[in-house]
Coordinates of C-alpha atoms in Angstrom, one line a residue:
Chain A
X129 CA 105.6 -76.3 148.0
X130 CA 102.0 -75.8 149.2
X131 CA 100.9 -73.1 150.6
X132 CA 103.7 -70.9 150.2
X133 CA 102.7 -67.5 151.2
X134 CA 104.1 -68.5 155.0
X135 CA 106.8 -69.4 153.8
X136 CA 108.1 -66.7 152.3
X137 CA 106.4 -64.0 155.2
X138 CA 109.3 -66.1 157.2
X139 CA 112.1 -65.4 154.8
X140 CA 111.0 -61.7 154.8
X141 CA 110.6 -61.4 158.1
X142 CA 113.7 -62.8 159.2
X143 CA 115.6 -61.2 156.3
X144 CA 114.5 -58.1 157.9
X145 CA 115.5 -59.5 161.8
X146 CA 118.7 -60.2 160.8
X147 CA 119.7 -56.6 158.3
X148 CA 117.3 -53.5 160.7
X149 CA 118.1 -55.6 164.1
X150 CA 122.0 -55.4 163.6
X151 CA 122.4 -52.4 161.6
X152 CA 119.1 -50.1 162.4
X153 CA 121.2 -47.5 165.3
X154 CA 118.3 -47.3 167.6
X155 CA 119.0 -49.4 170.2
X156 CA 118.6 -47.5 173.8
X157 CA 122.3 -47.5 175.3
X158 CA 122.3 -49.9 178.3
X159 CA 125.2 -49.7 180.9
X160 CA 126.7 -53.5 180.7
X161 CA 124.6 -54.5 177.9
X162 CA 125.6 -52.2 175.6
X163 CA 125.7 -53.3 172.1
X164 CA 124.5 -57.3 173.0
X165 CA 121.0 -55.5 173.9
X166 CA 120.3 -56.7 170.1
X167 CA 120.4 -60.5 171.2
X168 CA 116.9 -59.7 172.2
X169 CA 116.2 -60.4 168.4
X170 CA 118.1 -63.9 168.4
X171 CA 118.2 -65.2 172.1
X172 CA 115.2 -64.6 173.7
X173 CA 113.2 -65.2 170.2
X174 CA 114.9 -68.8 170.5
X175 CA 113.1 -69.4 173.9
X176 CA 109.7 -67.8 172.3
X177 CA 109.5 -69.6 169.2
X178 CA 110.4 -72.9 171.6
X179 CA 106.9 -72.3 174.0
X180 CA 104.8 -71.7 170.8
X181 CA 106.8 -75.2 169.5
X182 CA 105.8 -76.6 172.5
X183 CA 102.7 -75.3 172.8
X184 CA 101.6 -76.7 169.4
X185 CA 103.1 -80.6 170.7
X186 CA 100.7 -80.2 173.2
X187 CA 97.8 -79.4 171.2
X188 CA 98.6 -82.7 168.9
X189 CA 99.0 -84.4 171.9
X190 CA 95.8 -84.0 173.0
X191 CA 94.0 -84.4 169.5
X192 CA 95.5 -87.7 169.8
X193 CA 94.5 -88.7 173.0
X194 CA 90.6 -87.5 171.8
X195 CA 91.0 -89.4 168.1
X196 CA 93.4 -91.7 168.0
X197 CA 94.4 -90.7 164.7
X198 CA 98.1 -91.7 164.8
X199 CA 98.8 -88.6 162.8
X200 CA 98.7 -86.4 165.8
X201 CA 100.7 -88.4 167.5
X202 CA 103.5 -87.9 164.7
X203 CA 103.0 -84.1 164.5
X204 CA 103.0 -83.8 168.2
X205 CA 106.6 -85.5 168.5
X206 CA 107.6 -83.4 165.5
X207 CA 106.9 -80.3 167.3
X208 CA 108.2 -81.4 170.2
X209 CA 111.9 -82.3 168.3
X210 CA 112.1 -78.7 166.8
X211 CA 111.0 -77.0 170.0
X212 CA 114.0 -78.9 172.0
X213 CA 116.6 -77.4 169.2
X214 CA 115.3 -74.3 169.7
X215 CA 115.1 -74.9 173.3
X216 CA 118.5 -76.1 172.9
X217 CA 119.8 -72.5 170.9
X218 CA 117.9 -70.2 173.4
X219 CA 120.6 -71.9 176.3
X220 CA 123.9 -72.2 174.3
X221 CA 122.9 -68.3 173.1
X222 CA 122.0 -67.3 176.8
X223 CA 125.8 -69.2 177.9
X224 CA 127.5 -67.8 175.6
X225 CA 125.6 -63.8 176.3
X226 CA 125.7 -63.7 180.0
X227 CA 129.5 -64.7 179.9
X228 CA 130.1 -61.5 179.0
X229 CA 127.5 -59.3 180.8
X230 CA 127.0 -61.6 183.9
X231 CA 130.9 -62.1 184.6
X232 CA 132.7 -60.1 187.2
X233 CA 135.6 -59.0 185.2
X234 CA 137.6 -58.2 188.5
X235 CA 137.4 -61.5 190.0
X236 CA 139.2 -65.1 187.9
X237 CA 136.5 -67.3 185.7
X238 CA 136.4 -69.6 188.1
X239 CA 134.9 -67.3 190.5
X240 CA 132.5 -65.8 188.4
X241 CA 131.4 -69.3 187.2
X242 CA 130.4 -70.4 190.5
X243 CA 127.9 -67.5 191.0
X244 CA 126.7 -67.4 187.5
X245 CA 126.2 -71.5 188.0
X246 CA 123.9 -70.6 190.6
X247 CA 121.2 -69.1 188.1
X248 CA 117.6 -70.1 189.2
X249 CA 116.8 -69.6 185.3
X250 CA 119.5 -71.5 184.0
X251 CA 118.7 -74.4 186.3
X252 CA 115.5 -74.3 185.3
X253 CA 115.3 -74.1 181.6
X254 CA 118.0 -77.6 181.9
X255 CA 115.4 -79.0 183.8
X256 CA 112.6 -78.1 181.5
X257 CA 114.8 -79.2 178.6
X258 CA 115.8 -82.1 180.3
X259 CA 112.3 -83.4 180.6
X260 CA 111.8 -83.3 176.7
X261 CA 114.5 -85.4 176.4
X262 CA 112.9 -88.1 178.4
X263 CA 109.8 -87.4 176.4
X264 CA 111.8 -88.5 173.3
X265 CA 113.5 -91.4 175.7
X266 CA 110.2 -92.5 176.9
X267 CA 108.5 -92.3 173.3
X268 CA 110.9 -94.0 171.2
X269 CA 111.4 -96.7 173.0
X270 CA 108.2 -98.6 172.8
X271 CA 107.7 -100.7 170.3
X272 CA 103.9 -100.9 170.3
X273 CA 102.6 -98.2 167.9
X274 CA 99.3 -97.7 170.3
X275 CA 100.8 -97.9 173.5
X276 CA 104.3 -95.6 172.2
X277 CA 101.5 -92.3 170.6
X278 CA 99.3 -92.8 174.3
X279 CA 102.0 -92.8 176.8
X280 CA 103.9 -90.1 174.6
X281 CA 100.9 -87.6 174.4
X282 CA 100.5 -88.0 178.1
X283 CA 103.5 -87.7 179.1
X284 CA 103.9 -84.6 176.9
X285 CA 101.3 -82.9 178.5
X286 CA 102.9 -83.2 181.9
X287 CA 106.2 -82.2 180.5
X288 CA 104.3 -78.9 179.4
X289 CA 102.8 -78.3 182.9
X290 CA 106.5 -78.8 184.3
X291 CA 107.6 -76.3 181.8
X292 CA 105.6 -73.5 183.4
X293 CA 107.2 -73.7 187.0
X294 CA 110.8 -74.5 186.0
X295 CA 111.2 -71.6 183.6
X296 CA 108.6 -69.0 184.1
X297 CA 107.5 -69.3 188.0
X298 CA 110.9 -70.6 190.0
X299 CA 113.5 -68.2 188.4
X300 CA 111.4 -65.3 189.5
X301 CA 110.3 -66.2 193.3
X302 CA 114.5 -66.5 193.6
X303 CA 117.0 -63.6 193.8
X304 CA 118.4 -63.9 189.8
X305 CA 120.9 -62.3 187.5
X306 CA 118.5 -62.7 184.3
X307 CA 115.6 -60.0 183.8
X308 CA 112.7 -60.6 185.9
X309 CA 114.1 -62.2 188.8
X310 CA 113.6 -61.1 192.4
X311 CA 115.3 -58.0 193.2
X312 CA 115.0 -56.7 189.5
X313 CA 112.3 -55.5 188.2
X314 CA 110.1 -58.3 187.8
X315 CA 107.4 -59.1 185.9
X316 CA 107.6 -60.6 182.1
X317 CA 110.9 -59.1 180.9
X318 CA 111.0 -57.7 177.3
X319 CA 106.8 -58.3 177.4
X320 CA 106.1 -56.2 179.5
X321 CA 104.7 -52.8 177.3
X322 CA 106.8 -50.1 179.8
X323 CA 109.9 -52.3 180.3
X324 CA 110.7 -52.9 176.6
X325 CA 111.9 -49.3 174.5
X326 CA 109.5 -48.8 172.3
X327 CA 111.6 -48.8 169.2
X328 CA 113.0 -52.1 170.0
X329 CA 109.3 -53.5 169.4
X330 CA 109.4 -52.8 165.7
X331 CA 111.9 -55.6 165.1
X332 CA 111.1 -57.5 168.2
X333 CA 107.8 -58.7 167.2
X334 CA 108.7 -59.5 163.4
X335 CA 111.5 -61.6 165.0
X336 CA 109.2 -63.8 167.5
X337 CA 106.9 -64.4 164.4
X338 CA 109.5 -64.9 162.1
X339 CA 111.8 -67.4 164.0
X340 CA 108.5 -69.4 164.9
X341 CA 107.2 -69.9 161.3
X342 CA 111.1 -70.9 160.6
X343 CA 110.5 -73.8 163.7
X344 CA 106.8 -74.4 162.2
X345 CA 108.3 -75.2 158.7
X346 CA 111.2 -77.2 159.5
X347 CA 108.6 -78.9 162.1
X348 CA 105.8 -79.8 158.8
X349 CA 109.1 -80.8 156.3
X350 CA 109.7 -83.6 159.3
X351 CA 106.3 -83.9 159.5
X352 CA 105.4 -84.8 156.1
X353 CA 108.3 -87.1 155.8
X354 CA 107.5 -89.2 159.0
X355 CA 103.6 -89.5 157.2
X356 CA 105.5 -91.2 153.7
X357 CA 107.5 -93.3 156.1
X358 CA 104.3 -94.6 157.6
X359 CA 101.7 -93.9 155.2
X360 CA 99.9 -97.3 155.8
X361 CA 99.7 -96.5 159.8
X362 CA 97.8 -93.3 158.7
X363 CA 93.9 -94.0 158.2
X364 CA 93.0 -91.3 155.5
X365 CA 95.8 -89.0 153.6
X366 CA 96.2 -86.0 155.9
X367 CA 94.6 -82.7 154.3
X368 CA 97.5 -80.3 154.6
Chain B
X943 CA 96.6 -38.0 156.2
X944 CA 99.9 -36.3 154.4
X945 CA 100.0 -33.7 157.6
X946 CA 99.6 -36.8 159.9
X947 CA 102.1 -38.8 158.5
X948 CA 104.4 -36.0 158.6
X949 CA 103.8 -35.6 162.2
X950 CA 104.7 -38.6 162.6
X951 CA 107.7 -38.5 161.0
X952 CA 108.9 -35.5 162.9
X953 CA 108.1 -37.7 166.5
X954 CA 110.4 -40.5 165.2
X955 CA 112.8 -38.6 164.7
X956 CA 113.0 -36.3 167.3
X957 CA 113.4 -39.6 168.9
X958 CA 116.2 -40.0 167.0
X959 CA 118.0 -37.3 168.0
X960 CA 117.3 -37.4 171.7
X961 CA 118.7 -40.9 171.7
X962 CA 121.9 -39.6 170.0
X963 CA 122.4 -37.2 172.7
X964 CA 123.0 -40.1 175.1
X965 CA 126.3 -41.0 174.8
X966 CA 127.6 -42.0 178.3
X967 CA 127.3 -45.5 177.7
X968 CA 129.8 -47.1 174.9
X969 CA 128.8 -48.7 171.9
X970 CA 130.3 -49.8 168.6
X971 CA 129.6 -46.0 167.5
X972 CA 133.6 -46.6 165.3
X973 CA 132.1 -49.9 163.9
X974 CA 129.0 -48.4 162.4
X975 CA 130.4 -45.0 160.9
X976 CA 133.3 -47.4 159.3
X977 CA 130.5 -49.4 157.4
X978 CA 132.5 -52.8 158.6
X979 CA 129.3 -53.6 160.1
X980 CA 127.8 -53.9 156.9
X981 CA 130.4 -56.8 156.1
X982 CA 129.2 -58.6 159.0
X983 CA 125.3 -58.3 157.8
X984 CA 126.7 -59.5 154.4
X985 CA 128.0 -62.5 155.9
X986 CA 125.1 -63.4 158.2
X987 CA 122.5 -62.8 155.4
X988 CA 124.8 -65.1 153.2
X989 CA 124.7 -68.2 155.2
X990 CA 121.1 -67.6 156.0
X991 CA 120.4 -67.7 152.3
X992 CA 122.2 -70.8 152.2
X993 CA 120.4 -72.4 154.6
X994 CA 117.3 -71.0 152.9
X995 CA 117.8 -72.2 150.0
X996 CA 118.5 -75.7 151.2
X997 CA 115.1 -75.9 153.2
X998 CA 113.6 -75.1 149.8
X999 CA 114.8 -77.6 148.0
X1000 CA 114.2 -80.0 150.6
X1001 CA 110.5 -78.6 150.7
X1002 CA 110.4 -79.3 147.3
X1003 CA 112.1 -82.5 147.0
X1004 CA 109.3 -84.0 149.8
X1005 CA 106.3 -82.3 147.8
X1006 CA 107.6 -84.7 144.4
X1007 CA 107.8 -88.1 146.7
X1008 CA 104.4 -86.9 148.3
X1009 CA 103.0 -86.3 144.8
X1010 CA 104.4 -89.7 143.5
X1011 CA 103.2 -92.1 146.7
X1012 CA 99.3 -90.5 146.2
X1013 CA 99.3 -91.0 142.2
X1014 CA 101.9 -93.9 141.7

């Protein structure tokens, strides 16, 4: 294992998520959230650790495009994998949360369904989601090596600018159940300094930093892997 | 710096206790004077380990074949 030290900050530091953010009894006592007001630590860390993910492809993508080193072109797609499954973990986690704080409990499933299907936010993280997958689509399935890392990294870095809109811009211009919609109290929820309780913060940030290192590592284990599958594409031996 | 830390202290948990006063709004207040909560952290911790552990190994695993295709 080279350069450890990360590595074990993000065992630490999720070690500590996972034992203060269940058990630590200082949670400020929500109507409706009640007790799920700790999925802050697990949910919304999921959709932050997928935009730094992201963020990262992007960065690769665009190394590549200046260099043509083929090995940015493999990290991008790397990051870009892990961010989706994180991507993927921030919805299911969301589906399975707001069933029980978004649903009606007075009127059938069904009913509640219909409204909740509505969601500017969850129509637009599918959408953002969605367009990674035809990243990987789109990628994968040229065969010229050249041709597959340029039209990958550019089409990466439009399905970053499309991230923006779908999930941060849309959901809040429209009237939405999920913080920071129209009609709630806007603005970046759970970022913003006076909306967040301040004692949430002392596990909130450890989390962010420690479920992204945990996407960073599993990201460089691919990583390296894909670079001893095609060492001989690889010019020089990547310094890691 | 002892009397500041102190002070501190003492604004934490006056916190503390004004946030106990709030009890309108129901929580799993039975679940965390029983201690079963602590079961549940066993468990999660447990399988995180797990997985843990496994990423390790597989760290480690890629580190010898990366070690083996430079120096063959």
């Amino acid at each position: 294992m080279n350069k450890w030290w990360w590595k074990i900050l993000c065992i630490i530091l999720l070690l500590y998520t996972l034992t203060a953010g269940l058990l630590w009894n200082n949670v400020p006592r929500v109507p409706n959230l009640q007790e799920t007001i700790r999925n802050l630590y697990f949910h919304v860390c999921m959709w932050f650790a997928m935009m730094i993910l992201f963020t990262a492809s992007v960065v690769q993508a665009v190394k590549y495009l200046r260099t043509n080193d083929l090995q940015y072109d493999i990290r991008s797609r790397e990051f870009a994998v892990t961010g989706i499954v994180f991507g993927i973990l921030g919805y299911a986690t969301g589906t399975i949360w707001m069933s029980y704080t978004w649903a009606d409990p007075n009127t059938p499933t069904t009913a509640s369904f219909s409204q909740i299907a509505k969601e500017p936010k969850l129509i637009g993280a599918a959408i953002a989601l969605l367009i990674y997958f035809a990243y990987l689509v789109l990628r994968d399935s040229i065969s010229d090596i050249d041709k597959k890392a340029r039209i990958g990294a550019v089409y990466n870095i439009f399905a970053f600018a499309f991230l923006f809109p779908a999930i941060w811009i849309i959901p809040r211009l429209l009237p939405s159940l999920h913080p920071g919609g129209e009609g709630g109290e806007g603005g970046n929820p759970a970022l913003n300094y006076k909306d967040l309780a301040p004692q949430m913060r002392t596990v909130f940030y450890p989390a962010i930093i420690g479920w992204t290192l945990l996407g960073v590592w599993i990201t460089s284990l691919k990583v390296r892997m894909r670079f001893l599958k095609e060492k001989n594409l690889i010019e020089q031996w990547p310094e890691k | 710096m002892a009397r500041k830390i102190i002070l501190l202290l003492s604004a934490l948990l006056l916190q503390l206790i004004l946030l106990a006063q709030d009890n309108k709004v129901e929580m799993a207040d039975t679940f965390r004077s029983n201690g079963k909560i602590f079961v549940v952290v066993a468990v999660i911790v447990t399988i995180f380990t797990g997985i843990i552990l496994y990423l390790v190994r597989l760290d480690r695993r890629i580190t010898k074949l990366e070690k083996n295709s430079i120096n063959p």
